[in-house]
Short mmCIF file of C-alpha atoms (C1' of nucleotides) in Angstrom, two decimals:
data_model
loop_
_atom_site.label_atom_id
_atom_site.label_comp_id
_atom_site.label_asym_id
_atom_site.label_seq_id
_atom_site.Cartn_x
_atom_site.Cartn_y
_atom_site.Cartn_z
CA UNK A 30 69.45 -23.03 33.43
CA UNK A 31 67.57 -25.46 35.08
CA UNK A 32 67.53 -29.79 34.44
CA UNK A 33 64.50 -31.07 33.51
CA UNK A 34 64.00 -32.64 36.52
CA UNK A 35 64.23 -29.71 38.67
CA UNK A 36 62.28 -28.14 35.97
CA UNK A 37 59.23 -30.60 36.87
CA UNK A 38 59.75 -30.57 40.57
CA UNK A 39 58.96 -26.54 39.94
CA UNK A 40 55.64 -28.01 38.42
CA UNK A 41 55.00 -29.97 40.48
CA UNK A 42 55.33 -27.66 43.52
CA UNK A 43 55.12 -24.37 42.32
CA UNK A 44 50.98 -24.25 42.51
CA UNK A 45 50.94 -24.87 45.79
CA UNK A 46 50.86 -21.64 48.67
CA UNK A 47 53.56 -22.66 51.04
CA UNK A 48 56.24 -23.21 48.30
CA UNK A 49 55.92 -19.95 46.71
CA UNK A 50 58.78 -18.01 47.72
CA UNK A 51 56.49 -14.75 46.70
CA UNK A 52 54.03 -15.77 49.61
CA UNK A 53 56.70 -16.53 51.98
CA UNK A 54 58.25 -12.53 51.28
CA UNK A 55 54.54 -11.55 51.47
CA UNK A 56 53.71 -12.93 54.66
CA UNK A 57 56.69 -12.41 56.38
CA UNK A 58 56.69 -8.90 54.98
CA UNK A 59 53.21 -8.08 56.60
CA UNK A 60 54.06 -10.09 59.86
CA UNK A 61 56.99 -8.32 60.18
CA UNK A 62 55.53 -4.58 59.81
CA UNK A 63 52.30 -6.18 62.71
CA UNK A 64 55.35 -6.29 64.74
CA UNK A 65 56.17 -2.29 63.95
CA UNK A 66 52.83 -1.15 64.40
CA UNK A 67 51.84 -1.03 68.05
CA UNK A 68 55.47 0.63 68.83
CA UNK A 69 55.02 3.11 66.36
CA UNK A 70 51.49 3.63 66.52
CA UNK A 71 52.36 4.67 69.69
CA UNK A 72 54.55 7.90 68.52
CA UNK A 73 51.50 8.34 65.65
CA UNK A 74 53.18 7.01 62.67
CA UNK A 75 53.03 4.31 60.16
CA UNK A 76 55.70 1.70 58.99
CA UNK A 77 55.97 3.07 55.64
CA UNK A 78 56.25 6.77 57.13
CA UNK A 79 58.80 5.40 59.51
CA UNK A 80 60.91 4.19 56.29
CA UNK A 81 60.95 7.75 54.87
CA UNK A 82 61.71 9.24 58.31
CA UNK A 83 64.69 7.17 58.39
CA UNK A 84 65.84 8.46 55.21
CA UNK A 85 65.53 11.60 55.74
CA UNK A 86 67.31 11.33 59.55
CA UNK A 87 70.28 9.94 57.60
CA UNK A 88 70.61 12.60 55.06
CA UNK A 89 68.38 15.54 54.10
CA UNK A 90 67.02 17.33 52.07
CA UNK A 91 65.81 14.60 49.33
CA UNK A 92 63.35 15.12 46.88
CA UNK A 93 60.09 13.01 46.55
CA UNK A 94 62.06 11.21 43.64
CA UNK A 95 65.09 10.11 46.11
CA UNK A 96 62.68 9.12 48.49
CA UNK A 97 61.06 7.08 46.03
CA UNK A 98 63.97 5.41 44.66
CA UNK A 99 65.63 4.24 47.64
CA UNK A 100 62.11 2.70 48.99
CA UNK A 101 60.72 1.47 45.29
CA UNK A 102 57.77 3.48 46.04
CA UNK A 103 56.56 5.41 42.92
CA UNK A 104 55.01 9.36 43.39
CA UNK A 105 51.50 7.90 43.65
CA UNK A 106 51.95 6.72 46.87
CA UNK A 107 54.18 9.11 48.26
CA UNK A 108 52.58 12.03 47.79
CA UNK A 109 49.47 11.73 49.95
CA UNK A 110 51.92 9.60 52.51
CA UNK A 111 54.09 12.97 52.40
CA UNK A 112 51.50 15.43 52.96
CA UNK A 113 50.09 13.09 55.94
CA UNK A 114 53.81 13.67 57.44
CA UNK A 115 53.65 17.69 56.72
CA UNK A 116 49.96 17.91 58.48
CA UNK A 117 51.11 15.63 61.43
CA UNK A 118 54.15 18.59 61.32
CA UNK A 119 57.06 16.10 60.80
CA UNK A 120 58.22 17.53 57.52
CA UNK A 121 58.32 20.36 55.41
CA UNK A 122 57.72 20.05 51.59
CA UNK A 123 59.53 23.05 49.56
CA UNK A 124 59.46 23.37 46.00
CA UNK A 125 63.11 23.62 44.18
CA UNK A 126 63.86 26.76 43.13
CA UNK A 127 66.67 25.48 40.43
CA UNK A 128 64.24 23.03 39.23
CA UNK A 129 60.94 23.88 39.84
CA UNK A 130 59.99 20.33 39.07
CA UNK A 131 61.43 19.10 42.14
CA UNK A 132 59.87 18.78 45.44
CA UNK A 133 62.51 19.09 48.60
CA UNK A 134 61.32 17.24 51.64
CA UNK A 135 62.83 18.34 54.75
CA UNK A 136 62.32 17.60 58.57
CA UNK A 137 60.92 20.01 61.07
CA UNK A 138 62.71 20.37 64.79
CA UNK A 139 59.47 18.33 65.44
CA UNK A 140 60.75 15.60 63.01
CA UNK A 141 64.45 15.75 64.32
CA UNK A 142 63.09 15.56 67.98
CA UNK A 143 61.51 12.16 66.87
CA UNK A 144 64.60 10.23 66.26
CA UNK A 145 65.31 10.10 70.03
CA UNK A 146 62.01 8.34 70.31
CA UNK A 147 62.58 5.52 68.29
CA UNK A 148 65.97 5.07 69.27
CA UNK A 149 65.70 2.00 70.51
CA UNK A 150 63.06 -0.11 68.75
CA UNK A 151 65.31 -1.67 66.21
CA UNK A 152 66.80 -3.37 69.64
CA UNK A 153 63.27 -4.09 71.25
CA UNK A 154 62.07 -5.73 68.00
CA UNK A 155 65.26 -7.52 67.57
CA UNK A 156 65.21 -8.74 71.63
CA UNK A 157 60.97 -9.62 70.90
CA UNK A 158 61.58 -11.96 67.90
CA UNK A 159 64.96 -13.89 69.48
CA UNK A 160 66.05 -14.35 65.85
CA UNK A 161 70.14 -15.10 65.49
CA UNK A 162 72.34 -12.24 64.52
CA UNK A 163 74.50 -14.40 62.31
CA UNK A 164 71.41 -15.12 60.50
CA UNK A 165 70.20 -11.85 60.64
CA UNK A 166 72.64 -10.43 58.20
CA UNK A 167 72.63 -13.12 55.98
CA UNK A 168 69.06 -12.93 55.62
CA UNK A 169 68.95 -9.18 54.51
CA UNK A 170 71.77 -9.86 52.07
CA UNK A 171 69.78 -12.43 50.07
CA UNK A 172 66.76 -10.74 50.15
CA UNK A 173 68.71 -7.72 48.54
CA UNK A 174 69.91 -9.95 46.23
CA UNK A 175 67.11 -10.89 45.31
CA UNK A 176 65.17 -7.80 45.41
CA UNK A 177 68.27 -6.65 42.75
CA UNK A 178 67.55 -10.15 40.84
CA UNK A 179 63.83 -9.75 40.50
CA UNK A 180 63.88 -5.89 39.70
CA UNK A 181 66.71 -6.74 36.95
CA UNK A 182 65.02 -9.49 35.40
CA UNK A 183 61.90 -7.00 35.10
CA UNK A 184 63.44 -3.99 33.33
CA UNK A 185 65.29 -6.41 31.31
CA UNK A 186 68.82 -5.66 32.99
CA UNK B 2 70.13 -13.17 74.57
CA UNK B 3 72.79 -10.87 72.52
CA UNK B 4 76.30 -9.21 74.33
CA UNK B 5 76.86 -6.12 74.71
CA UNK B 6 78.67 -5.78 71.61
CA UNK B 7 76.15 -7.14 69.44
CA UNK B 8 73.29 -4.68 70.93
CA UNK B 9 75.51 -1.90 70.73
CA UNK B 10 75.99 -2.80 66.81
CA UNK B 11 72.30 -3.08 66.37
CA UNK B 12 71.85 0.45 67.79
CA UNK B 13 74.32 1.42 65.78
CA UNK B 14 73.24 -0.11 62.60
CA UNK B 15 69.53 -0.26 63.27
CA UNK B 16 68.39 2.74 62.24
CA UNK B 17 69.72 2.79 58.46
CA UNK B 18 67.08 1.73 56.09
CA UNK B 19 69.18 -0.82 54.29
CA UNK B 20 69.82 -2.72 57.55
CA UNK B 21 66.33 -3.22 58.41
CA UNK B 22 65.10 -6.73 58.33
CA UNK B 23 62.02 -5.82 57.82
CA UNK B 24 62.24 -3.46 55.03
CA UNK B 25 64.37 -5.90 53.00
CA UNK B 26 61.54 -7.51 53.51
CA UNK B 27 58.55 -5.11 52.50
CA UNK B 28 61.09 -4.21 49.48
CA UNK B 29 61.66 -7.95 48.35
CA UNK B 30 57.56 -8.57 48.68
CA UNK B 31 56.92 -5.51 46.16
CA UNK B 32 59.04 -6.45 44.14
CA UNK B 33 58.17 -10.32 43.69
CA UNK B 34 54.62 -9.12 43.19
CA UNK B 35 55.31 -6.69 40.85
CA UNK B 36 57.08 -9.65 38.42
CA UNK B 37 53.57 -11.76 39.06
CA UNK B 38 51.45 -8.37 37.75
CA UNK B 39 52.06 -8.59 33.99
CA UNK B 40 51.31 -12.24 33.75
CA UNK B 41 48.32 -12.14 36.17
CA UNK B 42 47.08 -9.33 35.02
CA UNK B 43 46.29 -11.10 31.34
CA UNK B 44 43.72 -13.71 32.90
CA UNK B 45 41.93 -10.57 34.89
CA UNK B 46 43.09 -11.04 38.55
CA UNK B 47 45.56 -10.04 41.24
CA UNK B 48 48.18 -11.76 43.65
CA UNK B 49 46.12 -11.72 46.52
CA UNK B 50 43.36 -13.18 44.56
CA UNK B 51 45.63 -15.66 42.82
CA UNK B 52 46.73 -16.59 46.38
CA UNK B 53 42.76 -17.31 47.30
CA UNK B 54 42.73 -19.45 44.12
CA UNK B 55 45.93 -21.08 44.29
CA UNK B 56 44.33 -22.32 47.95
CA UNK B 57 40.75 -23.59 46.50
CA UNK B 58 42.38 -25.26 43.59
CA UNK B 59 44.27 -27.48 46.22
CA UNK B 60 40.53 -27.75 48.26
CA UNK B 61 37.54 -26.62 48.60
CA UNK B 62 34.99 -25.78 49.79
CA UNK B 63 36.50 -23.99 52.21
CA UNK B 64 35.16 -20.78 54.81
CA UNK B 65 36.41 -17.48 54.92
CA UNK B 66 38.06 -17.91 58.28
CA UNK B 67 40.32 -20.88 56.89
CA UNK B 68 41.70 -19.05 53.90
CA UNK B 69 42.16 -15.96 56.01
CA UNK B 70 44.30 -18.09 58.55
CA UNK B 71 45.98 -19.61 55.66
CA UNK B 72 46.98 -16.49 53.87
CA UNK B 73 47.40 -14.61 57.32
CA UNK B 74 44.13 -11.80 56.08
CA UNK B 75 41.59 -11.22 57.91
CA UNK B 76 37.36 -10.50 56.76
CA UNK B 77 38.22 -6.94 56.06
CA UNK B 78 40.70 -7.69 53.44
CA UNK B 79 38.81 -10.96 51.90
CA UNK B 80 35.35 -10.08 52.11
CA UNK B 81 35.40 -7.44 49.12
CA UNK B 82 38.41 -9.25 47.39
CA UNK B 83 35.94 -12.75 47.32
CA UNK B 84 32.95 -10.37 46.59
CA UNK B 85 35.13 -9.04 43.30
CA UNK B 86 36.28 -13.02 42.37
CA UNK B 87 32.65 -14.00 42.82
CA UNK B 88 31.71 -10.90 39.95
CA UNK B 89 33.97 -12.62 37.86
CA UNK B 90 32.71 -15.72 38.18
CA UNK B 91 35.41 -17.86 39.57
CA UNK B 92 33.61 -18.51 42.80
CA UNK B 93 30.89 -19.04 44.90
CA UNK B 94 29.35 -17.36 47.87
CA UNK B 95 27.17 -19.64 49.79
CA UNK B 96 26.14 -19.64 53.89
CA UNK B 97 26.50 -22.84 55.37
CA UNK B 98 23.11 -24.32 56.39
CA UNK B 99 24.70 -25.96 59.06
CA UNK B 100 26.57 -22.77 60.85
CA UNK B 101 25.02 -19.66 59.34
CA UNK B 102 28.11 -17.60 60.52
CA UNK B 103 30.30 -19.45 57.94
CA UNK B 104 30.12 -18.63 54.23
CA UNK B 105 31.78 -21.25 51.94
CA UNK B 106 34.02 -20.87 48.98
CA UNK B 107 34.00 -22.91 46.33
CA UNK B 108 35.38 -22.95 42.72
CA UNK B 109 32.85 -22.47 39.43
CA UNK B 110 33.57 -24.19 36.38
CA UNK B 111 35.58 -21.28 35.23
CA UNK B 112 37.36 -21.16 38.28
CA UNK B 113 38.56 -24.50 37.59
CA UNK B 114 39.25 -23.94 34.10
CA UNK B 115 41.73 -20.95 35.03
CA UNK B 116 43.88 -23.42 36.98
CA UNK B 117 45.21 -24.57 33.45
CA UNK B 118 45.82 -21.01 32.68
CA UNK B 119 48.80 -20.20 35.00
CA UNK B 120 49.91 -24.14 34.89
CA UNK B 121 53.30 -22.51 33.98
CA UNK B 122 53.08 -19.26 35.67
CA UNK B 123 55.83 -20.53 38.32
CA UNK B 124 58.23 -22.15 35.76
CA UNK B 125 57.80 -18.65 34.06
CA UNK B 126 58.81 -16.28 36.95
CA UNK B 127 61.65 -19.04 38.43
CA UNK B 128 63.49 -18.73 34.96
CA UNK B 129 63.01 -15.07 34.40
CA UNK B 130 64.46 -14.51 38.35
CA UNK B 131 67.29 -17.44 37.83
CA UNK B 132 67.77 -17.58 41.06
CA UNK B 133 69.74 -21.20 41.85
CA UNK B 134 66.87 -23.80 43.00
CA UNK B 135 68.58 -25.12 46.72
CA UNK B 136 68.74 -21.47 47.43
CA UNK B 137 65.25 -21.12 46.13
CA UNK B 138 64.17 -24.18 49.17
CA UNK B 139 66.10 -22.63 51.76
CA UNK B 140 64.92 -19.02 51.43
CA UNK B 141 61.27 -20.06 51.63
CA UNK B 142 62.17 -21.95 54.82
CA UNK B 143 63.65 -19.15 56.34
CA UNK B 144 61.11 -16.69 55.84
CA UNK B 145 58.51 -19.56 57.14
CA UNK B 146 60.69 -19.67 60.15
CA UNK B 147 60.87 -15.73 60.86
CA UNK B 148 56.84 -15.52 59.91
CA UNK B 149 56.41 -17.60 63.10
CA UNK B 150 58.67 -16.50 65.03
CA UNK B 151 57.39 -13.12 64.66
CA UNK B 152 53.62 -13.95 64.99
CA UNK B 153 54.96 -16.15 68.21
CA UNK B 154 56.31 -13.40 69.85
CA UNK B 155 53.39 -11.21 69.49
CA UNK B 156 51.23 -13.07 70.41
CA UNK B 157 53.13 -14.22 73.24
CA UNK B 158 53.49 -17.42 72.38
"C1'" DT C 3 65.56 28.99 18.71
"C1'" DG C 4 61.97 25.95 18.37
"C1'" DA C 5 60.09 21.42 18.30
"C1'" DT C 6 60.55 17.07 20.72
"C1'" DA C 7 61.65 13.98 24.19
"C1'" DT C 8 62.47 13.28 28.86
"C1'" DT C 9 61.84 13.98 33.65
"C1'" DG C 10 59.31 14.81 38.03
"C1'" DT C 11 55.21 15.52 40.55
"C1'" DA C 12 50.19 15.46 41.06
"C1'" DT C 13 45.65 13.40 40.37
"C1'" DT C 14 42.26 9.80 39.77
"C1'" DG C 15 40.58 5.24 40.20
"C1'" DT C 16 40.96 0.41 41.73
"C1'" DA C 17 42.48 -2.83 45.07
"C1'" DC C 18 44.41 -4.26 49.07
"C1'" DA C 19 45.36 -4.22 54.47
"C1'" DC C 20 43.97 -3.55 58.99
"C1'" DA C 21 41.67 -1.36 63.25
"C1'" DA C 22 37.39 -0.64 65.22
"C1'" DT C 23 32.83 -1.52 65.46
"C1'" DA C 24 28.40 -3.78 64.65
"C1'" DT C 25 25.58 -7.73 64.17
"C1'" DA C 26 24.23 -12.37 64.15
"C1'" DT C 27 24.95 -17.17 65.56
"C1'" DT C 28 26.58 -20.86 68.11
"C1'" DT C 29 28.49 -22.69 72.30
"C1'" DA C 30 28.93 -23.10 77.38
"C1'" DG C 31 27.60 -22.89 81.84
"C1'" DT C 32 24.02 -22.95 85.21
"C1'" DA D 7 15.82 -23.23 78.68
"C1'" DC D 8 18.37 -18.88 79.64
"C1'" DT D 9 22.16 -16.03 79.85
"C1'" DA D 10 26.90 -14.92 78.88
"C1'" DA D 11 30.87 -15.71 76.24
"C1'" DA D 12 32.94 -16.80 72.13
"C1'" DT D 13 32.93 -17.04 67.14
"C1'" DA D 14 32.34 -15.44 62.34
"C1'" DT D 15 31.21 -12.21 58.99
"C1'" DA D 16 30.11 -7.42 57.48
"C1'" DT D 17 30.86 -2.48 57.50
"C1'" DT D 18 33.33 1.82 57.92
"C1'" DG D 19 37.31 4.62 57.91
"C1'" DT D 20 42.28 5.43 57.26
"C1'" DG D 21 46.41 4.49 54.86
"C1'" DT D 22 49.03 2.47 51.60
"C1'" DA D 23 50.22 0.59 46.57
"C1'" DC D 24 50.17 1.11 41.80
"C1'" DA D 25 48.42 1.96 36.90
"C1'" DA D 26 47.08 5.50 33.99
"C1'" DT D 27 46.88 10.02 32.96
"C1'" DA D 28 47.83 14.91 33.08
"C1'" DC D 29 50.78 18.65 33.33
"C1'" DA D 30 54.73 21.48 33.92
"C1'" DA D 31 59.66 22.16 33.47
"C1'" DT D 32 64.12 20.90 31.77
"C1'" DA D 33 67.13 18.96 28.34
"C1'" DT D 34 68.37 17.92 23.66
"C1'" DC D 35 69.08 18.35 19.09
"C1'" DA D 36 68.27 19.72 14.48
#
DNA sequence: TGATATTGTATTGTACACAATATATTTAGT
DNA sequence: ACTAAATATATTGTGTACAATACAATATCA
């Protein structure tokens, strides 16, 4: 797959911080959600609550197991994130009645009324950082890919 | 900065999940760590603290502020997470006698040793991931880029 | 149908991550 | 030297993340 002398340029490298592609996604990862926080601390929310509240504004109701396959979040976390949406009186959880298994997360006229509020803060971010838009959609396409590269190689895919 | 036409396609577009910047992002970052877990996880530690060593085993001593500005963390983060390496006994804790504010990090002899451990932890995950090397330079770039162009902004800069 | 495997959520425990605050120390300015 | 500002670390509290485990419900197959 790869020479041997790429192989020993990766040995080379590879131990240092700044040529780790895993702490470039890191850091830019965290940066990135600073950048979230003030605007939507100031509606009360967090980034990670903002993620499923965009799910759920495209399409609802989804169960906590949709929710957690679309964001690669497993029930651990979202179960105490879910309940902080319900008390903050974004959401309703409802158990299936089909499949009592399932958990149906739904949004409350409270959580549909938020939408409006955050209309335009994919536009302020985007205006704040300056970043091309040609580039922009590049970007996200390779770090799908890769996302899909990393998360095959794991599972064995 | 954009047209018309390109903000009204980011309002458009910005508010699905899978167009986010950012959440490509946060997913990619989960996921790379996730693929570091099983083999860091058999010499005892973590990717943040793998991070921290991966930074003293280039130089050290060094203070809490400098690997915090390296690694973008701040004392909140890094004071328990050195406090747990120091239990293990990769590092040590020690005030500087010249500036009492500063504590300095350095490596024990085991820390040293565990350098040889994950010699070919990166050759490892690169091959697993096969993802083609130039892409592999370019990516990393990018997301250095974006990291500070984003902290630029926010600061003001 | 009845045992078994699978699936989905909840719970517990450990480890980040960051805001806010507190405290101590050095540095600057007069 | 004295005071005020700036700097650096520690602490506390909230909110993720994820492994491990538990438990309940559905699906499957002999």
């Amino acid at each position: 797959m790869l020479t041997e002398k790429e192989l020993e340029l990766v040995r080379q490298e590879g131990l240092k911080v700044d040529n780790l592609l895993c702490f470039a996604l890191y850091a830019a990862s965290r940066t990135a959600v600073d950048a979230y926080r003030p605007l939507l601390g100031k509606i009360g929310i967090t980034y990670p609550q903002y993620l499923v509240m965009l799910l759920l504004w495209e399409q609802e109701p989804r169960t906590i197991k949709e929710i957690g396959t679309a964001l690669y979040l497993d029930s651990g976390t979202l179960s105490p994130l879910l309940k902080r949406l319900e008390k903050k009186g974004l959401i309703n959880r409802q158990r299936d009645s089909q499949d009592e298994r399932l958990v149906n997360i739904s949004l409350t006229g409270e959580g549909h009324a938020l939408k409006e509020q955050v209309r335009d803060l994919p536009e302020t971010l985007f205006c704040q950082i300056g970043w091309p838009l040609e580039d922009f959609g590049s970007l996200v396409k390779r770090l799908h890919d890769l996302t899909g590269r990393i998360y095959a190689a794991q599972t064995g895919g």
